[in-house]
Short mmCIF file of C-alpha atoms and ligand atoms in Angstrom, two decimals:
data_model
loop_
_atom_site.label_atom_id
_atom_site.label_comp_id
_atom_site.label_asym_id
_atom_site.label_seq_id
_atom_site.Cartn_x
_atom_site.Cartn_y
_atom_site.Cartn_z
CA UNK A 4 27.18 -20.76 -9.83
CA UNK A 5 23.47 -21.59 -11.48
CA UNK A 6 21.04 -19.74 -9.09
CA UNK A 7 17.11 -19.79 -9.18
CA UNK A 8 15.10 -17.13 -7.58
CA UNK A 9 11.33 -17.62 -6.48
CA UNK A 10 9.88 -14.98 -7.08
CA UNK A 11 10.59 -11.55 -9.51
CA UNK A 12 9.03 -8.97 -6.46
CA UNK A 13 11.13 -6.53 -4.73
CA UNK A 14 13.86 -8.67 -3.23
CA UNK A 15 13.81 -11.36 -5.99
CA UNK A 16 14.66 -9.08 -8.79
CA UNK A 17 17.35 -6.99 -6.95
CA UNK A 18 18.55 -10.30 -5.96
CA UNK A 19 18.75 -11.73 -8.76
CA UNK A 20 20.44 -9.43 -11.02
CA UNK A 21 23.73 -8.54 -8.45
CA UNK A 22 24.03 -12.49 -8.13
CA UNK A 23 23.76 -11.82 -12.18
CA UNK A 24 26.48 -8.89 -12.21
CA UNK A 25 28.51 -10.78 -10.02
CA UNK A 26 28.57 -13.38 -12.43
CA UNK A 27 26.56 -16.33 -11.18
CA UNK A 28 23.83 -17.37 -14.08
CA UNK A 29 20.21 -16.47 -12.67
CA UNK A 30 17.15 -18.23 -13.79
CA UNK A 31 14.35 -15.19 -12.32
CA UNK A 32 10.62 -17.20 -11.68
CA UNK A 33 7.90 -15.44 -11.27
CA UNK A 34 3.95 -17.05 -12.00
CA UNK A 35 2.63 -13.75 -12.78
CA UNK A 36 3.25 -13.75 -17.28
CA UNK A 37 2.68 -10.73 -17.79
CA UNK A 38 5.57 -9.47 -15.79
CA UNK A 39 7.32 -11.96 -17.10
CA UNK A 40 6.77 -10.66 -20.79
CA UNK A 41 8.27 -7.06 -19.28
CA UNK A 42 11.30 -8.38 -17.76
CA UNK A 43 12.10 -10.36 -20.99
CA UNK A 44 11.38 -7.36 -23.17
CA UNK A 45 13.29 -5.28 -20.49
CA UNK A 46 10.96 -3.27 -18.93
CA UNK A 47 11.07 -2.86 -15.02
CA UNK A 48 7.75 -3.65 -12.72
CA UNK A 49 9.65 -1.32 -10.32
CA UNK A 50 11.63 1.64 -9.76
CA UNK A 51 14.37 1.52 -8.05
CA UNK A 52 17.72 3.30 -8.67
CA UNK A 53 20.69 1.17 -11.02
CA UNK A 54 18.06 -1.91 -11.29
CA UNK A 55 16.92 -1.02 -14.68
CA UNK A 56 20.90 -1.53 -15.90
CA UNK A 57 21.51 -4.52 -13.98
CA UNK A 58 18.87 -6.14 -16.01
CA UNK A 59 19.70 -5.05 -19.41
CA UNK A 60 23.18 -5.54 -19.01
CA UNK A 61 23.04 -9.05 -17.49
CA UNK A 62 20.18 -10.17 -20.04
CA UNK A 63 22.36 -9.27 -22.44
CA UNK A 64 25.09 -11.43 -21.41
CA UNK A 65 22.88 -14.17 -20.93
CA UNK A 66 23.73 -14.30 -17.41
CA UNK A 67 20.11 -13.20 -16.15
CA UNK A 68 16.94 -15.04 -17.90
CA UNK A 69 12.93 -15.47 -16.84
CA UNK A 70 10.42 -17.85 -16.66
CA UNK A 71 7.25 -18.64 -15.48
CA UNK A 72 7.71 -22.45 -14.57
CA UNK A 73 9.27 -22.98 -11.25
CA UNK A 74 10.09 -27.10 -12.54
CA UNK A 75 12.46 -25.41 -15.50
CA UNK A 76 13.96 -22.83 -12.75
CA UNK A 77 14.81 -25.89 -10.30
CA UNK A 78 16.13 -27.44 -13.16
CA UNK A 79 18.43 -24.63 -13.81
CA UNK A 80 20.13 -24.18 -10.71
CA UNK A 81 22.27 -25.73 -7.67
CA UNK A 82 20.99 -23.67 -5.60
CA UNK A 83 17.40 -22.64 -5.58
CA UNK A 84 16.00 -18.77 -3.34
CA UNK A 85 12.44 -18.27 -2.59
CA UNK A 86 11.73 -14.90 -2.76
CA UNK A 87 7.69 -14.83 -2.61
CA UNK A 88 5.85 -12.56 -0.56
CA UNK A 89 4.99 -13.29 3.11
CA UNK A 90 1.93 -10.69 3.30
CA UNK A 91 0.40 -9.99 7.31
CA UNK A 92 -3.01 -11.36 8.05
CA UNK A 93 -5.37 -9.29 9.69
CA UNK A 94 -4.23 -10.27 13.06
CA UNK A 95 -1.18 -9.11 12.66
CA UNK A 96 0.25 -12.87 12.27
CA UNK A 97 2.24 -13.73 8.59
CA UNK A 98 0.23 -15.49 5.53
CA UNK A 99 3.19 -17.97 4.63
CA UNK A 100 0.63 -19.90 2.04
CA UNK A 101 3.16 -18.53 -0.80
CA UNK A 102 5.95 -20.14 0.70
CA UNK A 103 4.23 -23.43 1.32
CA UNK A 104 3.10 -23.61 -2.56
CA UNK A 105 6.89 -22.91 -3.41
CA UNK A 106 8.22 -25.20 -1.54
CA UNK A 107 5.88 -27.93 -2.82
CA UNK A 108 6.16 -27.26 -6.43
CA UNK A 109 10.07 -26.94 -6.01
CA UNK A 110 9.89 -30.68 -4.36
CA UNK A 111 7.88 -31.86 -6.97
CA UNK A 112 10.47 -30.71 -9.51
CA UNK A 113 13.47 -31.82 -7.50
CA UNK A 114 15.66 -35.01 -9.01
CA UNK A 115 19.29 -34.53 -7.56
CA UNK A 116 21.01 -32.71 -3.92
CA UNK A 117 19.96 -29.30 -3.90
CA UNK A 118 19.61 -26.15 -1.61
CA UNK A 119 16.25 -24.37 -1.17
CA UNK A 120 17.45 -21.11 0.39
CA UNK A 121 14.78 -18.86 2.45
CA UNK A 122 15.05 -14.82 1.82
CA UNK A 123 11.43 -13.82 2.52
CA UNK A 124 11.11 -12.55 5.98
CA UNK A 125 9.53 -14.64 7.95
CA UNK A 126 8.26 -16.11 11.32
CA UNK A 127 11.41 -18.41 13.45
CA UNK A 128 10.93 -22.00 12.76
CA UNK A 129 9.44 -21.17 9.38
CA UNK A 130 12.80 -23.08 8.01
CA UNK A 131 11.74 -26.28 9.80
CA UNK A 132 8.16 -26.00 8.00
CA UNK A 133 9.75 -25.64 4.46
CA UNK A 134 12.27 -28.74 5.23
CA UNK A 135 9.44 -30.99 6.51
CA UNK A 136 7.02 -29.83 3.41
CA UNK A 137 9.75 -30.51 0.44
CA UNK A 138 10.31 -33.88 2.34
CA UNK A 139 6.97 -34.75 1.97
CA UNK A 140 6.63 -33.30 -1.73
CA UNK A 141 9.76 -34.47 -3.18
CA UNK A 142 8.63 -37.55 -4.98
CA UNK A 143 12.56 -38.44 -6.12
CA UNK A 144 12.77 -38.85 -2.35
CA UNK A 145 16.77 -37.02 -3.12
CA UNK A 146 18.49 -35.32 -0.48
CA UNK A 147 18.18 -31.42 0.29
CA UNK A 148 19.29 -28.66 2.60
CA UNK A 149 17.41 -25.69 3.80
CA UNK A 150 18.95 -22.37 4.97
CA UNK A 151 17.73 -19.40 5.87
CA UNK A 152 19.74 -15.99 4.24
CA UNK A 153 17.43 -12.97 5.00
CA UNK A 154 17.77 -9.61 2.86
CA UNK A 155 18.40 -6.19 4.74
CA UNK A 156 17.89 -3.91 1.52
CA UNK A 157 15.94 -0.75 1.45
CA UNK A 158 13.69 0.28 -1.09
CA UNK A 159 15.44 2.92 -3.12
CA UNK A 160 19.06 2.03 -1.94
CA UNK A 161 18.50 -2.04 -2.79
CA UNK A 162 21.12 -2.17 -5.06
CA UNK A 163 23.51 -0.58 -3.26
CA UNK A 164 22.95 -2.53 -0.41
CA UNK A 165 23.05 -5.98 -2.05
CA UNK A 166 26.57 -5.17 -3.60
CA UNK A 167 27.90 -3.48 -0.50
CA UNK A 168 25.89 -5.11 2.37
CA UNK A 169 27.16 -4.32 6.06
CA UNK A 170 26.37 -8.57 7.07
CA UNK A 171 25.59 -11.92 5.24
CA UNK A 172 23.93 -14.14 7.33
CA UNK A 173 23.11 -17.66 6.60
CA UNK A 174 21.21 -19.90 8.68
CA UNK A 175 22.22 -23.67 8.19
CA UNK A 176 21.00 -27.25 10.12
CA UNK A 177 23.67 -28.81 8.73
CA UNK A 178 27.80 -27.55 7.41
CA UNK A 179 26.59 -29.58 3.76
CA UNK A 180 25.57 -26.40 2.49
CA UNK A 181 27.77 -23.63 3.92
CA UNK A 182 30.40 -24.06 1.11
CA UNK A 183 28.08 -23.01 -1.71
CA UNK A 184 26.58 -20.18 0.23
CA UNK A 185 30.10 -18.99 0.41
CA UNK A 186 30.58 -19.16 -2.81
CA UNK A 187 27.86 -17.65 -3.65
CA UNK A 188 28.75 -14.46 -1.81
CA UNK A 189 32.43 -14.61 -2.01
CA UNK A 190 32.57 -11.41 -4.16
CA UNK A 191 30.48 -9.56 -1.88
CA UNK A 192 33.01 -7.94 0.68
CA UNK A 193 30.97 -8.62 3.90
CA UNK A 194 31.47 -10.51 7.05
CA UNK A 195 29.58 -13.49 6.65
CA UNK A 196 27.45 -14.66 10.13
CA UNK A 197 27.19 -18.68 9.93
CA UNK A 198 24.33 -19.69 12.15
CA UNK A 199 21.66 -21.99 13.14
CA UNK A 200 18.49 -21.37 11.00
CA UNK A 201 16.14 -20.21 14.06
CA UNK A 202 18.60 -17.61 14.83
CA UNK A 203 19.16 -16.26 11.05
CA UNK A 204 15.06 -15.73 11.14
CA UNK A 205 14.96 -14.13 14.24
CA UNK A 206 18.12 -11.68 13.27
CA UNK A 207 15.71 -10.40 10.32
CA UNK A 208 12.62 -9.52 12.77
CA UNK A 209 14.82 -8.65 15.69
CA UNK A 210 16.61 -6.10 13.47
CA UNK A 211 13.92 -4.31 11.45
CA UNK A 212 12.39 -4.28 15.12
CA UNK A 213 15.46 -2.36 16.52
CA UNK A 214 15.35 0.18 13.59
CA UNK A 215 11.69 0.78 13.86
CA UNK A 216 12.19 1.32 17.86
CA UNK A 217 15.04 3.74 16.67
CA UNK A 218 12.56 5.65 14.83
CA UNK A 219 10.02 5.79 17.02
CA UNK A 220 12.53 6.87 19.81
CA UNK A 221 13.53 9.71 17.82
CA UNK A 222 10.04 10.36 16.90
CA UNK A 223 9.19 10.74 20.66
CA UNK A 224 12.19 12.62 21.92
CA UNK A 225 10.89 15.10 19.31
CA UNK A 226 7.74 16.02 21.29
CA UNK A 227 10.10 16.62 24.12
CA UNK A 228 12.04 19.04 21.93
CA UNK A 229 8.96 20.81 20.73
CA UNK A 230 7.43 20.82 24.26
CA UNK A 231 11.50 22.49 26.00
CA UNK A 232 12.47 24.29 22.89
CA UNK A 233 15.22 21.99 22.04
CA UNK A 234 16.14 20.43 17.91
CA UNK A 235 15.66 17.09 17.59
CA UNK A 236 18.40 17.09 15.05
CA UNK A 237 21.12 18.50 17.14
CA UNK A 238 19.82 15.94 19.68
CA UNK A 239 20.54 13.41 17.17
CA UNK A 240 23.56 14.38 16.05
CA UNK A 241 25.16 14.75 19.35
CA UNK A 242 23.47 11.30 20.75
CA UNK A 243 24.86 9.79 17.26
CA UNK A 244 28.28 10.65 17.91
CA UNK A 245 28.27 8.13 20.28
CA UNK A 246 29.35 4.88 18.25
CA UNK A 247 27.27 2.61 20.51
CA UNK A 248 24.31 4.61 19.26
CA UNK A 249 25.12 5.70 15.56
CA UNK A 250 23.69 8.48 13.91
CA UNK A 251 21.13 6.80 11.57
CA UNK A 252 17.78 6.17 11.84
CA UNK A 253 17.13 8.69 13.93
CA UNK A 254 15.50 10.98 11.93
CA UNK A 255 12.43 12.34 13.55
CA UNK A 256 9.55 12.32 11.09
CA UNK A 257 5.85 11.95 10.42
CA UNK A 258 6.52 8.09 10.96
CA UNK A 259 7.45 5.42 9.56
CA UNK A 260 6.01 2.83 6.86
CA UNK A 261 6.66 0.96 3.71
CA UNK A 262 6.32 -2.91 3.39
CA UNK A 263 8.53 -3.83 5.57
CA UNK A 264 8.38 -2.09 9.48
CA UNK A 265 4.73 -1.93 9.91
CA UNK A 266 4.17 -5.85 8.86
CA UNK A 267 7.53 -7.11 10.68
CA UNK A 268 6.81 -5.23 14.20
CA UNK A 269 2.69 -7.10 13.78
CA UNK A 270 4.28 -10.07 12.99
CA UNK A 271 6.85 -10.26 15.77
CA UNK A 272 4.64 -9.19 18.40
CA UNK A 273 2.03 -12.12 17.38
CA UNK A 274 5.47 -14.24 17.34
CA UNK A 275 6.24 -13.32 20.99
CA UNK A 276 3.00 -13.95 22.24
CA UNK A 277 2.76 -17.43 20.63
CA UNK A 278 5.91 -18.40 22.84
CA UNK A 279 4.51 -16.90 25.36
CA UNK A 280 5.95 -13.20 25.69
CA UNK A 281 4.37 -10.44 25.50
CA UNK A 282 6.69 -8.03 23.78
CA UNK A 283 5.07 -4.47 25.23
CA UNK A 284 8.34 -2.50 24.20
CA UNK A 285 7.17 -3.07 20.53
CA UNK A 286 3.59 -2.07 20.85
CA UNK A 287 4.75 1.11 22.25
CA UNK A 288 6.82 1.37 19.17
CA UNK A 289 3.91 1.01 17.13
CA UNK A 290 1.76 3.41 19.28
CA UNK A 291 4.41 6.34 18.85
CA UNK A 292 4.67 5.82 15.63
CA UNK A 293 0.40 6.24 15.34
CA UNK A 294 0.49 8.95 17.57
CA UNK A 295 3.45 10.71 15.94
CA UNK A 296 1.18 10.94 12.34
CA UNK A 297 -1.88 12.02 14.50
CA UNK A 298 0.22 15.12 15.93
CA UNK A 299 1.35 16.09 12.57
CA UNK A 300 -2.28 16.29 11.16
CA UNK A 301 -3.41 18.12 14.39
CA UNK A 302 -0.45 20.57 13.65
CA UNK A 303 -1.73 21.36 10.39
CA UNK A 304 -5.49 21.47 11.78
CA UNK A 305 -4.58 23.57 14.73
CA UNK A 306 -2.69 26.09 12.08
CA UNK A 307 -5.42 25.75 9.42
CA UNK A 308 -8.40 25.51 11.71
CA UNK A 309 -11.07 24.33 9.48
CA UNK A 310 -9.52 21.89 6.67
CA UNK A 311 -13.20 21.80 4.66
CA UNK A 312 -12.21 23.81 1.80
CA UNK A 313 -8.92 24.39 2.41
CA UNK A 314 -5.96 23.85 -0.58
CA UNK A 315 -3.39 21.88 0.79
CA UNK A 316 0.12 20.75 -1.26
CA UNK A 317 1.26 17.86 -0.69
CA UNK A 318 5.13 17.08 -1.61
CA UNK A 319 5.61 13.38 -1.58
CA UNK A 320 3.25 10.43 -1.81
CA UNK A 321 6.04 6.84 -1.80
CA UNK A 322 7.01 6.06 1.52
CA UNK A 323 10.02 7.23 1.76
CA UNK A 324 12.71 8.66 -1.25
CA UNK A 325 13.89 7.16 -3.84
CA UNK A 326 10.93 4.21 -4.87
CA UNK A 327 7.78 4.45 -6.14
CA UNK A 328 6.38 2.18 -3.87
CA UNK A 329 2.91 3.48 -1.73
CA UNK A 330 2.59 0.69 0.29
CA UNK A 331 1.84 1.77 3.78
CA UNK A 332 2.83 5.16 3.29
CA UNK A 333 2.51 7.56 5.81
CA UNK A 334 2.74 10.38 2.73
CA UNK A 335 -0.12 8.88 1.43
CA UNK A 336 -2.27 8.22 5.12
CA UNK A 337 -2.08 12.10 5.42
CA UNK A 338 -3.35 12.37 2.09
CA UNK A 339 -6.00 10.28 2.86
CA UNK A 340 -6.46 11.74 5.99
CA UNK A 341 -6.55 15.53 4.99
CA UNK A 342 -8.76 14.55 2.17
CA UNK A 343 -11.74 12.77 4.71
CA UNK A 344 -11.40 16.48 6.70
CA UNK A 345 -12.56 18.21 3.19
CA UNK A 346 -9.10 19.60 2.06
CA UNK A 347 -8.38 19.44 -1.37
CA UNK A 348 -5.32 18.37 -2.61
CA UNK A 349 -2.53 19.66 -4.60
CA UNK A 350 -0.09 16.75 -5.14
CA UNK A 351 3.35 15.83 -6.51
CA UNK A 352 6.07 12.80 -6.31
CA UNK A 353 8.76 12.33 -8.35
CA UNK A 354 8.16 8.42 -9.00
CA UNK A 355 5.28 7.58 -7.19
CA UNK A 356 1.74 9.74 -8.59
CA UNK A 357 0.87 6.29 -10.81
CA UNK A 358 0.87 4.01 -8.04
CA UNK A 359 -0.13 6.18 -5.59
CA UNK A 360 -3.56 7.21 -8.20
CA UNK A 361 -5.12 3.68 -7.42
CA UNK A 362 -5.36 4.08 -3.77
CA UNK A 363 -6.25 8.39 -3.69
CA UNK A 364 -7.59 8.69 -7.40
CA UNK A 365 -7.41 11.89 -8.90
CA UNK A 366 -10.53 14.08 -8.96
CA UNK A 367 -12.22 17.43 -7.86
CA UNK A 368 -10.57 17.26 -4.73
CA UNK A 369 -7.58 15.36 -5.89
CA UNK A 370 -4.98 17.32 -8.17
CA UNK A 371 -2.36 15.64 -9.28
CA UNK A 372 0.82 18.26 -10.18
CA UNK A 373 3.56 16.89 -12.79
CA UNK A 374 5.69 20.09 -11.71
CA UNK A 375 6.74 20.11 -8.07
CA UNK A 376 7.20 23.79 -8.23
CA UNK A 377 3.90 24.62 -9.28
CA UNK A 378 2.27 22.71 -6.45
CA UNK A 379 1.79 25.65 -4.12
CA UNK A 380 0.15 27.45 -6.43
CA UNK A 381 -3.22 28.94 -4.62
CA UNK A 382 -2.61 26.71 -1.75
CA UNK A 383 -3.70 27.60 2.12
CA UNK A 384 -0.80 25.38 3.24
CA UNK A 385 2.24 22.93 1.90
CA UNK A 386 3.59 20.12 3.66
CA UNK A 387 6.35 18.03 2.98
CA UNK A 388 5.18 14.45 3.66
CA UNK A 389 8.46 12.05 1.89
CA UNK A 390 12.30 12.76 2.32
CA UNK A 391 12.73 13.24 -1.20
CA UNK A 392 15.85 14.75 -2.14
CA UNK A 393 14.71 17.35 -4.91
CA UNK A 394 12.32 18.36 -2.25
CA UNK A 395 15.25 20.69 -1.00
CA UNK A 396 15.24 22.43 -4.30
CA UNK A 397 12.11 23.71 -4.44
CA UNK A 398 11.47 27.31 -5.36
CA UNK A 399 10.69 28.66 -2.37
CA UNK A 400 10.28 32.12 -3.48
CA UNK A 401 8.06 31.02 -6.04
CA UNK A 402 6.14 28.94 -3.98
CA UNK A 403 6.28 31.97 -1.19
CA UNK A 404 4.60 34.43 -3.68
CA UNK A 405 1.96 32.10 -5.34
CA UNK A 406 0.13 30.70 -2.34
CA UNK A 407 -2.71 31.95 -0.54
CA UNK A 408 -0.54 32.02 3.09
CA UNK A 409 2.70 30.97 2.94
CA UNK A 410 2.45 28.19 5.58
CA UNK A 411 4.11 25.04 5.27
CA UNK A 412 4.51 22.21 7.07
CA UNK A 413 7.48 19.95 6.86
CA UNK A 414 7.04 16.44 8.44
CA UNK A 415 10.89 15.05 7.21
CA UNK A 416 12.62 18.28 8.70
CA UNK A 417 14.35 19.10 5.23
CA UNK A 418 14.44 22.58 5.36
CA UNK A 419 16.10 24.73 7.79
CA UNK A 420 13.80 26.86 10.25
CA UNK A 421 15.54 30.52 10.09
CA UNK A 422 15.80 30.26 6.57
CA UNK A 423 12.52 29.81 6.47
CA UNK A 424 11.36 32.48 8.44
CA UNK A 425 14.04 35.01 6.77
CA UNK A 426 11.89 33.90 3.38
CA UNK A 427 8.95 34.86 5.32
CA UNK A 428 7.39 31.47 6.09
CA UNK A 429 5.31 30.51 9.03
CA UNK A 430 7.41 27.11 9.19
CA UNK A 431 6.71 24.02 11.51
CA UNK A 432 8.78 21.00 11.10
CA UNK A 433 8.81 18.16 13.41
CA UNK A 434 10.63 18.60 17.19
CA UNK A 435 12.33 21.75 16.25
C1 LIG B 22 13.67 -1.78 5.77
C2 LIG B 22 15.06 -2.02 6.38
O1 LIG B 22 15.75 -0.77 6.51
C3 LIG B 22 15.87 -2.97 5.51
O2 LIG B 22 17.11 -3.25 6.13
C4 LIG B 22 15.08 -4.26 5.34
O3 LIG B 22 15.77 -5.19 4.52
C5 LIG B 22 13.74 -3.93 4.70
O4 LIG B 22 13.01 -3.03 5.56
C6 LIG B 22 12.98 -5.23 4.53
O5 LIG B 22 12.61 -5.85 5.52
O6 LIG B 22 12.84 -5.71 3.39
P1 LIG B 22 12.69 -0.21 3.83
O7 LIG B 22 11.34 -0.58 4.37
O8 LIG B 22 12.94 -0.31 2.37
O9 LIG B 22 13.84 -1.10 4.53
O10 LIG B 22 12.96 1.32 4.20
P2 LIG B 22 13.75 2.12 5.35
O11 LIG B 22 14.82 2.90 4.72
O12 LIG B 22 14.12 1.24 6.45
O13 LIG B 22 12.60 3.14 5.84
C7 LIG B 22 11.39 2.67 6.45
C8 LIG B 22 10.54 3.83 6.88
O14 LIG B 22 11.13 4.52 7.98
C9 LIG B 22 10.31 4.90 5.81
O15 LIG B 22 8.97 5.34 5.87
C10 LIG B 22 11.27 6.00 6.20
O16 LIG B 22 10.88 7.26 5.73
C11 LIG B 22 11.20 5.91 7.71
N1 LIG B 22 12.39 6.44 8.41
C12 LIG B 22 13.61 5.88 8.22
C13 LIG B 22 12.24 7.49 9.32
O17 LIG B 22 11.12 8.00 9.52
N2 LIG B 22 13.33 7.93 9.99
C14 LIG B 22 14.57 7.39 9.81
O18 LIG B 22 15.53 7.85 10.47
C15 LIG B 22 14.71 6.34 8.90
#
């Protein structure tokens, strides 16, 4: 099928090449030229794993193009996906002034029946807004349909999960549009949830909400195991055994955060109370998850006493593996954190130092390391503050004889406590 997607960001580009490898022809918008220029001379704004490909390959094949004019990418396609960013306002509510502006400028361009599909995350009822606003816009006065199809990628496995996604669900207000969203996804193997659009929105908040109470319940059962002597991660396993509860997710850590969790738990609180309920279990989410980066700096204060002066590692600044992406990251908060105490800081990612140099620039106090094994070197402390794989391979005995005390602090439990203390570590990891 032709396919237009809003909006070259996260979600848009992913998007838009697997509809591309899949073999749908893409027309990728995006107002911002000079990414444009990139993706057409096929550079990537973003890392993330198997995109890079997608692009190239699909380009090449003339299946995947880019443009800045939203009229010519309406033009292009049957079927038309915003993809624009839905950023939180400072009360916690969602600024949806991106999606009004798309939907005006696609009405404007409209001439003939076509479907304006909704993947940003955003607020319930936000479908009605968009089908009353390209009403009012569309000056060819044609028919439309508006459904709601909400993403459930994660950063660094997007790919993966767009080609092999666990649900579809599409949010209709009338069956006049079902048939091309099945198309559309028929060679995705996935069970396909048709529903009304009000519940399709809500599915999105209600289950990044469920994941982010996952983690924080996790994240609190691991004071209990730190307070009875009991592992959070044999807790976890033997809780995840049981199907009903599932094993992911529930890995304790310094908290969560990314684009995504932090902005979708604000915005469905402020959605709750606006009906009229006031959604406590979710604040208490977000407390634990406060708390649960406040314990892990006291842990290395409490160690370290006095920070002022100190030389502390730091392994890990994106939010989580596999992206570069800094937004909200609690890697980066400790950073920020350790740094206002007087530390200075030793630090390495594998994908993320660029990014992460705009918000904690480099300086006297700031070292950024190319070489995660030469991070420890002459530090008072290390800490492991992002789940990255190659994390695990660090040279521990290097690392062991090079630093100042061999202390280290591991807030995504990735290495195992007696080994640790065989290689002669003082070792403290998160509810173990
Ligand atoms: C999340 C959801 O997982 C996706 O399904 C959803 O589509 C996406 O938000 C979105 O709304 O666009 P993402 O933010 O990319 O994806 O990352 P996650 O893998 O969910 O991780 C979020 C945070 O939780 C990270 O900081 C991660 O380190 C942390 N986390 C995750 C834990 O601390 N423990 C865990 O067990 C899992």
């Amino acid at each position: 099928m032709r396919l237009s997607i809003i909006g070259t960001g996260y979600v848009g580009l992913v998007t838009g090449a697997c509809f591309a490898e899949v073999g749908h022809h893409v027309t990728c918008v995006d107002n911002d030229e000079a990414k444009v220029r990139v993706l057409r001379e096929g550079g990537i704004p973003i890392y993330e794993p198997g995109l890079e490909q997608l692009v190239k390959s699909n380009t090449a094949l003339g299946r995947l193009q880019f443009t800045t004019s939203t009229a010519q990418g309406v033009e292009n396609a049957e079927v038309i996906f915003i993809a624009v960013p839905t950023p939180p306002l400072p009360d916690g509510a969602v600024d949806l002034s991106f999606i009004e502006k798309v939907a005006r400028e696609i009405a404007a361009a409209m001439t003939r029946y076509q479907i304006v599909v909704d993947k940003s995350t955003v607020p319930v009822k936000t479908g009605d807004k968009v089908a009353e606003t390209i009403k009012r816009y569309c000056k060819a006065k044609v028919d439309f349909d508006v459904v709601s199809n909400p993403e459930f990628l994660r950063e660094g496995f997007a790919v993966e999960d767009l080609m092999k996604p666990d649900r579809i669900v599409i949010g209709v207000r009338s069956p006049r549009p079902v048939a091309a969203m099945r198309e559309i996804y028929a060679p995705f193997d996935a069970p396909l949830v048709v529903t009304d659009i009000n519940s399709a929105e809500l599915i999105k908040h209600a289950s990044n909400s469920f994941l982010a109470l996952k983690i924080s319940y996790i994240n609190a059962l691991s004071v209990i195991c730190e307070a009875t002597g009991a592992n959070v991660i044999e807790v976890a396993n033997g809780m995840g055994l049981d199907q009903r509860i599932g094993r992911r997710f529930l890995e304790a850590s310094l908290g969560f955060g990314g684009s995504c969790f932090p902005k979708d738990l604000s915005a469905f609180v402020k959605i709750s109370e606006q009906v009229g309920y006031d959604f406590a279990l979710l604040k208490e989410v977000q407390r634990i998850n406060a708390l649960q980066m406040d314990r892990f700096v006291k842990k290395i204060s409490d160690t370290l006493w006095v920070l002022k002066e100190k030389t502390i590692g730091v392994l890990g600044l994106a939010f989580k593996q596999n992206t570069d992406d800094v937004r909200m990251s609690p890697a980066l908060e400790l950073c920020q954190r350790l740094h206002k105490e007087g530390a200075r800081l030793r630090v390495h990612d594998p994908k993320a130092m660029a990014k992460a140099q705009a918000v904690l620039p480099p300086g006297p106090q700031v070292e950024y390391v190319d070489d995660m094994d030469a991070v420890a070197e002459g530090c008072d402390a290390l800490v492991v503050a992002t789940e990255w794989e190659c994390f695990r391979r660090l040279d521990l005995q290097r690392a062991r004889r090079v630093m100042t005390h061999p202390i280290l602090f591991d807030g995504r439990n990735l290495f195992d406590p007696a080994e640790m203390e065989r290689l002669g570590f003082i070792y403290k990891s998160i509810g173990r």
